[in-house]
Each structure stands twice: as C-alpha cells, then as structure tokens.
Coordinates of N, CA and C in Angstrom, one line a residue:
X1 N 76.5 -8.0 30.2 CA 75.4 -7.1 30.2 C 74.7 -7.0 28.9
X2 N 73.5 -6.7 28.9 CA 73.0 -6.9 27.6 C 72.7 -6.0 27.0
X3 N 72.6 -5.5 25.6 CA 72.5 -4.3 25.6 C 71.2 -3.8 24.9
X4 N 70.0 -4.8 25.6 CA 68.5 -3.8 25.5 C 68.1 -2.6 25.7
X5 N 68.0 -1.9 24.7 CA 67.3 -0.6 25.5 C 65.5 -0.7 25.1
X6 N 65.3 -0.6 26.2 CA 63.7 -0.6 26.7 C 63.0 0.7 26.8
X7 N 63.9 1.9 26.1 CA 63.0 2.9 26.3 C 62.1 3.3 25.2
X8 N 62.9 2.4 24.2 CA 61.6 2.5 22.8 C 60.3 2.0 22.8
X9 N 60.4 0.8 23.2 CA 59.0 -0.2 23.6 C 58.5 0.5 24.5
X10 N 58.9 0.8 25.7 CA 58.3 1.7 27.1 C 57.7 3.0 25.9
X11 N 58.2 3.3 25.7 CA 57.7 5.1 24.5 C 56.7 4.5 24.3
X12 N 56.5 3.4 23.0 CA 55.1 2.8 22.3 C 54.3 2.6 23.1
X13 N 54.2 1.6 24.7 CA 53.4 1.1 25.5 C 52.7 2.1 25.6
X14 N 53.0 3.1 26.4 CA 52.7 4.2 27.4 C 52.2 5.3 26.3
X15 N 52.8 5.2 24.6 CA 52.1 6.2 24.1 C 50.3 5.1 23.7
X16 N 50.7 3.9 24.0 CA 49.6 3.6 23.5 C 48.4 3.5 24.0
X17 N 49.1 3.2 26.0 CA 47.9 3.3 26.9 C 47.4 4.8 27.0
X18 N 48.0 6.4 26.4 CA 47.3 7.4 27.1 C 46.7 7.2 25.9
X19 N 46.8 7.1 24.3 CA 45.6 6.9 23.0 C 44.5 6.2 23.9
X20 N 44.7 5.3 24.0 CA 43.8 4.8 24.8 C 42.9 5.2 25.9
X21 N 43.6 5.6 27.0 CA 42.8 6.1 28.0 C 42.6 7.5 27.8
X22 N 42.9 8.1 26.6 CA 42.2 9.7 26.5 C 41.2 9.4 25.5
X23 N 40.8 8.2 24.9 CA 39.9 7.9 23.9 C 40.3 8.7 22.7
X24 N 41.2 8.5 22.5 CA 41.8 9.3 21.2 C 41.5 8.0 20.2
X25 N 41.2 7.9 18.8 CA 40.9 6.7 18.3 C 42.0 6.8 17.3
X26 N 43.0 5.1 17.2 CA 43.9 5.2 16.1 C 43.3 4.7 15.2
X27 N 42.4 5.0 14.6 CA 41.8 4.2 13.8 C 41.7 5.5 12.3
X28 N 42.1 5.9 11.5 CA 42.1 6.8 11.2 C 40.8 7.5 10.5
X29 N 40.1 6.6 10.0 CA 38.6 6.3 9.2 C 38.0 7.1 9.9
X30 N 36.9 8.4 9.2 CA 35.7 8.7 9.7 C 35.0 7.9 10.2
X31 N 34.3 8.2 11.4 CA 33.0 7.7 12.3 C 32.2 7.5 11.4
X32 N 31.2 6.2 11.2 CA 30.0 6.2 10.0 C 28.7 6.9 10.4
X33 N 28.5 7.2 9.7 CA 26.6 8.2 10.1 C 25.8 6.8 10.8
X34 N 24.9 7.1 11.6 CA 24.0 5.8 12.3 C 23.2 5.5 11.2
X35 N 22.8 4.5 10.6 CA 21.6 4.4 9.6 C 20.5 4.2 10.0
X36 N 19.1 4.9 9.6 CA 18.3 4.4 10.4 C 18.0 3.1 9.9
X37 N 16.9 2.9 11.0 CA 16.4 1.4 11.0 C 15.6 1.3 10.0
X38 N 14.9 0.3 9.3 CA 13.7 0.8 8.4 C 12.7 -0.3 9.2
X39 N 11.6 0.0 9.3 CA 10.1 -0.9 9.5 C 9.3 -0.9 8.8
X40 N 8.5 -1.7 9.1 CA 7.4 -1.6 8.1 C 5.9 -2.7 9.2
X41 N 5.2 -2.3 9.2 CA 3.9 -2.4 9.9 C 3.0 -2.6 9.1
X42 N 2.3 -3.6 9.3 CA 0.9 -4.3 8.3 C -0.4 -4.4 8.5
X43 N -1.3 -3.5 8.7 CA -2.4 -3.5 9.4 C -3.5 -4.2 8.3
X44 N -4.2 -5.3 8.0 CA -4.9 -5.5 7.3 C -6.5 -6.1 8.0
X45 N -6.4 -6.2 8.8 CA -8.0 -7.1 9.8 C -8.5 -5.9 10.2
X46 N -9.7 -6.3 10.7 CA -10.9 -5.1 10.8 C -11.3 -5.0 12.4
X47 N -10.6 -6.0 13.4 CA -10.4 -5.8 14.7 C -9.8 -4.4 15.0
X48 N -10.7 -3.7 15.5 CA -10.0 -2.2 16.3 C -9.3 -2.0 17.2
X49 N -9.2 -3.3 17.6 CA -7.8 -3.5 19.4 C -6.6 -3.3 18.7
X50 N -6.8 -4.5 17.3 CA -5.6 -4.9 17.4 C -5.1 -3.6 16.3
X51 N -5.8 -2.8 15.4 CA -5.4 -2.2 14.5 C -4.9 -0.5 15.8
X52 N -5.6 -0.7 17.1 CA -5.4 0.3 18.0 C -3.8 0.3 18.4
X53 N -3.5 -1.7 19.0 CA -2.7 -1.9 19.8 C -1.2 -1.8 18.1
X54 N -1.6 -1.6 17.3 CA -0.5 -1.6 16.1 C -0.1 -0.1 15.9
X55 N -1.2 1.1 16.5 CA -0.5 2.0 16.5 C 0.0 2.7 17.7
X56 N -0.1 2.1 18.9 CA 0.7 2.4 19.9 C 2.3 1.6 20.0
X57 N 2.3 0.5 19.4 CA 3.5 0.2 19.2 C 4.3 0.8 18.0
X58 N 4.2 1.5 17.0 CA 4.6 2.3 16.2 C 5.0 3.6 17.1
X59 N 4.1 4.0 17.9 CA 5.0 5.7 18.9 C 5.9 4.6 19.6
X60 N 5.4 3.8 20.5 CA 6.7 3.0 21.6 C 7.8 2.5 20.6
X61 N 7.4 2.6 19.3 CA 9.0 1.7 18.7 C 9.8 3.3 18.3
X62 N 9.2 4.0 17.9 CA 9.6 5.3 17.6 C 10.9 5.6 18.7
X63 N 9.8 6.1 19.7 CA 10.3 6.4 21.3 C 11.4 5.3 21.5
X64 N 11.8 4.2 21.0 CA 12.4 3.7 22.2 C 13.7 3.5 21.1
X65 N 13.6 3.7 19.7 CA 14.7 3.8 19.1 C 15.7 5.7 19.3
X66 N 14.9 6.1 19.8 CA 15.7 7.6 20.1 C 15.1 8.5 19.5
X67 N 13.5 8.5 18.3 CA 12.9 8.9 17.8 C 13.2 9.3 16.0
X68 N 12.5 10.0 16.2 CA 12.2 10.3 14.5 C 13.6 9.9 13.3
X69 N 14.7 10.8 13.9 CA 15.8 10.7 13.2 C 16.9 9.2 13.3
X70 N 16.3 8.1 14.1 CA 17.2 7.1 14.1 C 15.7 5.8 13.5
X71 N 15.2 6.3 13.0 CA 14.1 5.0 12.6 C 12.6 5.6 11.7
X72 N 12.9 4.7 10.0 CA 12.0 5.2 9.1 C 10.7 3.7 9.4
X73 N 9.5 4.8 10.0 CA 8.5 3.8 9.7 C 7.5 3.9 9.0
X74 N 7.0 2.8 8.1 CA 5.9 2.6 6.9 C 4.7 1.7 7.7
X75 N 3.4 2.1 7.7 CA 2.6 1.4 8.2 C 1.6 1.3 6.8
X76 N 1.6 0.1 6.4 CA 0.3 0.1 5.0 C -0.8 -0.7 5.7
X77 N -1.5 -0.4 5.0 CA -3.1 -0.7 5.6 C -3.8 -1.3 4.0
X78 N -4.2 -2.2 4.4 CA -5.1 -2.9 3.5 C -6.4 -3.6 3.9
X79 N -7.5 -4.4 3.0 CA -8.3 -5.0 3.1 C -9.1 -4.4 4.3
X80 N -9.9 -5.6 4.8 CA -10.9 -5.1 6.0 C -10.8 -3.6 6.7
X81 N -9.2 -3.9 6.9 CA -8.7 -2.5 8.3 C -9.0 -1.4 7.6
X82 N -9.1 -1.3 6.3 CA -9.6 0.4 5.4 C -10.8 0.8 6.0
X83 N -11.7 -0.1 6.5 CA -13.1 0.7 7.4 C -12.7 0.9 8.8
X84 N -11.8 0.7 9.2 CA -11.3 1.3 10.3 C -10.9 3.0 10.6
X85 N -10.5 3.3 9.2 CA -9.5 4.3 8.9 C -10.3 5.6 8.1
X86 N -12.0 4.9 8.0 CA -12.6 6.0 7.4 C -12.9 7.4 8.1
X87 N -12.4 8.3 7.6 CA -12.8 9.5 8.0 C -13.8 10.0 9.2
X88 N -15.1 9.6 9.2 CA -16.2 10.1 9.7 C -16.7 8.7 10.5
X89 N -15.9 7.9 10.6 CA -16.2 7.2 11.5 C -15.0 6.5 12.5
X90 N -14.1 6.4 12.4 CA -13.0 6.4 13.0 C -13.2 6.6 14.2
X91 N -12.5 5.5 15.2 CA -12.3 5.3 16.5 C -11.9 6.5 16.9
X92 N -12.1 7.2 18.0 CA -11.0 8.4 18.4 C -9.6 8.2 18.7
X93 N -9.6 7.1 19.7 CA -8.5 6.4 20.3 C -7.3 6.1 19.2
X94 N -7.7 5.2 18.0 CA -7.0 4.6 16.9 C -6.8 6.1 16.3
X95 N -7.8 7.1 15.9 CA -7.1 8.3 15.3 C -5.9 9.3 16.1
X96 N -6.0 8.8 17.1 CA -5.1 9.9 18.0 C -4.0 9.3 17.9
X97 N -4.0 8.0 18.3 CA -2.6 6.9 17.9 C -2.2 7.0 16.4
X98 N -2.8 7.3 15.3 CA -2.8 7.0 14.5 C -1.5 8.7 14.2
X99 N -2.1 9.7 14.3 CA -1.7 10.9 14.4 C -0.6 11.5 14.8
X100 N -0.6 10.9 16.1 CA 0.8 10.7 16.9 C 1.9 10.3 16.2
X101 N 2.1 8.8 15.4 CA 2.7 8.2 15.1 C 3.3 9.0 14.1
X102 N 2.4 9.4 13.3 CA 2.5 10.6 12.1 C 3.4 11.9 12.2
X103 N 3.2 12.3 13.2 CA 3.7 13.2 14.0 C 5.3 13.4 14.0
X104 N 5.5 11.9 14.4 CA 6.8 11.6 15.0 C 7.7 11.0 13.3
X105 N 7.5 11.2 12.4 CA 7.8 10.7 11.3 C 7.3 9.6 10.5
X106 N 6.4 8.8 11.1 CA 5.5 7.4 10.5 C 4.7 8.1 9.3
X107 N 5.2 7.0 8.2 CA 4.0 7.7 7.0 C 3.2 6.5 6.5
X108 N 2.2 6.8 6.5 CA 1.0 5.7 6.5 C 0.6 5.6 5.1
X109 N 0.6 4.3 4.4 CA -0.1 4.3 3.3 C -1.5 3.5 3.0
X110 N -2.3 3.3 2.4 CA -3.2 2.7 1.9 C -3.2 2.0 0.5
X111 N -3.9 1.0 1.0 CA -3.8 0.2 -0.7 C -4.8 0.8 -1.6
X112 N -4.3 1.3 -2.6 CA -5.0 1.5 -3.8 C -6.3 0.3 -4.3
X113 N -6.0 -1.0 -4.5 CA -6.9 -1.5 -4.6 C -8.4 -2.0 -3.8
X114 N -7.7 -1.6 -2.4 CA -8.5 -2.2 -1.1 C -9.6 -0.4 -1.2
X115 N -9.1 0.1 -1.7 CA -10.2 2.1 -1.9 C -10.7 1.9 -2.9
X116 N -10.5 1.1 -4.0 CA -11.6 1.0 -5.4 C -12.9 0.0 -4.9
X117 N -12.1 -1.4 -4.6 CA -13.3 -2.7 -3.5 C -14.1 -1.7 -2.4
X118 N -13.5 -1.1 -1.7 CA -14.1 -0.6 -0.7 C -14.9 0.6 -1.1
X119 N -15.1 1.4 -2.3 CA -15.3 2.5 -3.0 C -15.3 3.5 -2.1
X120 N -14.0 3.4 -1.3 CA -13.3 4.8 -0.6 C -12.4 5.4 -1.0
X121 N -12.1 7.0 -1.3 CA -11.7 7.4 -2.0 C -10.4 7.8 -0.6
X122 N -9.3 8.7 -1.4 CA -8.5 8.4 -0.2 C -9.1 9.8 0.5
X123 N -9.6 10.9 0.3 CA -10.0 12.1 0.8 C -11.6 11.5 1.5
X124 N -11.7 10.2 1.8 CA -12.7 9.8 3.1 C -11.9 8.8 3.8
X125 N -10.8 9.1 4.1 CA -9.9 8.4 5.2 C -9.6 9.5 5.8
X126 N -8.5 9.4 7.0 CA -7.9 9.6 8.2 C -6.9 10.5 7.3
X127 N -6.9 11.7 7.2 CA -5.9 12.4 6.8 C -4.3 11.9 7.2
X128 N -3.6 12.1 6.3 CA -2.4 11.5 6.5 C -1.9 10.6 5.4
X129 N -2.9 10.0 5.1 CA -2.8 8.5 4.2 C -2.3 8.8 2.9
X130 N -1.6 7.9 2.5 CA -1.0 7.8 1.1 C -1.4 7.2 -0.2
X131 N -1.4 7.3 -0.9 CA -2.3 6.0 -1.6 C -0.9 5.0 -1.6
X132 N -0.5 3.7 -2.0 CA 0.5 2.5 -1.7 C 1.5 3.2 -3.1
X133 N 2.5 3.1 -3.1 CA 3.6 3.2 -4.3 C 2.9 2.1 -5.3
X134 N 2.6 0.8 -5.3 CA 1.9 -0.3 -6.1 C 0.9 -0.3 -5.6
X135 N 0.1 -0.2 -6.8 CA -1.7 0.0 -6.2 C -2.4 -1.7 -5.2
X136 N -1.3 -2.4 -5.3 CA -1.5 -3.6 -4.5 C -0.7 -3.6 -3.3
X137 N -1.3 -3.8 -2.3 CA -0.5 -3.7 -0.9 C 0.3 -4.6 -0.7
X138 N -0.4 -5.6 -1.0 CA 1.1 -6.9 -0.7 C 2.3 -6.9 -1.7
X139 N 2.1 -6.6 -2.8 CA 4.1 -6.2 -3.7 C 4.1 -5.3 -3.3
X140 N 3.5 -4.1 -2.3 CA 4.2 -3.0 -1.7 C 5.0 -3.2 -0.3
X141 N 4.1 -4.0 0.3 CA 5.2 -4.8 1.5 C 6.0 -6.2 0.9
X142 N 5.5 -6.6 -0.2 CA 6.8 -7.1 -0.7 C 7.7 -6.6 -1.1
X143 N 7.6 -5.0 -1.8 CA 8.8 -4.4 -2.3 C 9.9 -3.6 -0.8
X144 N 9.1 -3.1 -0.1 CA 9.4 -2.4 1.2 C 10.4 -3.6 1.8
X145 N 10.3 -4.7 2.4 CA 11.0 -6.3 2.5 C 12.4 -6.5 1.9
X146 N 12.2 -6.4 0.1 CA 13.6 -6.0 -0.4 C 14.1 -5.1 -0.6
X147 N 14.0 -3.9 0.3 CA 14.8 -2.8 0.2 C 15.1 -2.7 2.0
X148 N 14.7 -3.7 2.8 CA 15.8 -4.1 4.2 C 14.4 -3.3 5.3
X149 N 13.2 -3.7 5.1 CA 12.6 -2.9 6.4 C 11.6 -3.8 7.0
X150 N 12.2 -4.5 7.8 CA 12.1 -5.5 9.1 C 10.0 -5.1 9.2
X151 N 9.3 -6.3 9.0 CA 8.3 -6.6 8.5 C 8.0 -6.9 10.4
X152 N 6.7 -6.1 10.4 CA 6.5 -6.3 11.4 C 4.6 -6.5 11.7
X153 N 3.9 -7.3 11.9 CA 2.6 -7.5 11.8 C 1.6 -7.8 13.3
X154 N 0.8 -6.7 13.9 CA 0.8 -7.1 15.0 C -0.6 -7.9 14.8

C-alpha cells in the first residue's frame, strides 16, 4: 500500500478552483488606474466637409472610448482651416460639432503663427480656441507625437 496522502493536493486544487471561480484574484498587486488614451487631430485645409467630418469624429471617438474620462483629445488647427473657424463667419454645422466636442473634454488649439499670416486675432475665432503651446503648429503636433498621442488627420 502506498502511503500518499492526497488530501493536501486535493486542499490546494479545490482551494484554488473556488479563488478562481469566486474571482477572488491571487495576484496581490493593486488593480492599475485605466490610462487614458491620448489623440491628437490635425485640421489644417480649408475644405468645410472635411474640417466638418473631423469634428464629428472627435464626439464619435469620444463616445465610443466611454467618454470624457477614458480619452484626452487635442485638435490643432492650422493654416487655410483658421478661416474656417472665424468667429462671424463660421459654418453653423462645423461650430456646433465643433462645441460639442468641447463639451465632452476636447481642447482645441490654434496656431499662433497661422493668426499673425491670417491677421486673426484669437478673440475672432470660435470661442474655445487656444493659442498652440509653440507658436508653430507643426513642433506642436510634433511635440504632442512625443509625449504618446496617436496622430490622427482626417
């Protein structure tokens, strides 16, 4: 006769299937915080579809990441698209999208150098707007790039 006793292993098994099936985690480590996502959105052309259809995908990326608190988005605007965004003439459709987006946590900047060329000041744009961290838009979606926020240009 042999003299296994199998009720230690059986103990471990059975304590390890109910950890398991009560979802108890042996893992001892705190749960990590979700990070959000970072984006970044590039509006620069003077097409109104497309600078429209860029801010309706900014609410649908919002919305479909779980909203505000799981995803930081930057939309800069440069060149041409700054007459898009002037104050007193602005699409309605593009400001409402534009607003929304805002709404939901999107912070919109403007290039500083594309308001001096354009001789618009930022108080005759679309309320909201930022002047750029680098008064040049492109090292500011260059710098936004290396700090991890998924470059997105529609």
């Amino acid at each position: 006769m042999s003299s296994h006793k199998p009720s230690l292993t059986c103990a471990l098994v059975v304590g390890l299937a109910l950890a398991v099936g009560t979802g108890f985690a042996l893992d001892p480590a705190p749960a990590m915080a979700k990070e959000k996502i970072k984006v970044l959105y590039h509006v620069d052309g003077k097409d109104l579809a497309t600078a429209t259809y860029a801010m309706a995908l900014i609410n649908k990326h919002i919305e479909a990441e779980g909203g505000p608190e799981n995803i930081d988005v930057k939309l800069v605007v440069h060149g041409p698209a700054l007459e898009l965004f002037k104050a007193d003439s602005v699409d309605p459709k593009l400001k409402a999208k534009l607003k929304s987006a805002m709404d939901k946590g999107a912070s919109a900047e403007m290039c500083q150098v594309s308001m001096k060329l354009f001789g618009t000041p930022l108080e005759k744009l679309v309320a909201g707007f930022q002047p750029t961290e680098h008064p040049v838009a492109v090292k500011r979606i260059a710098d936004l790039q290396q700090q991890g926020y998924i470059y997105i240009k529609p």
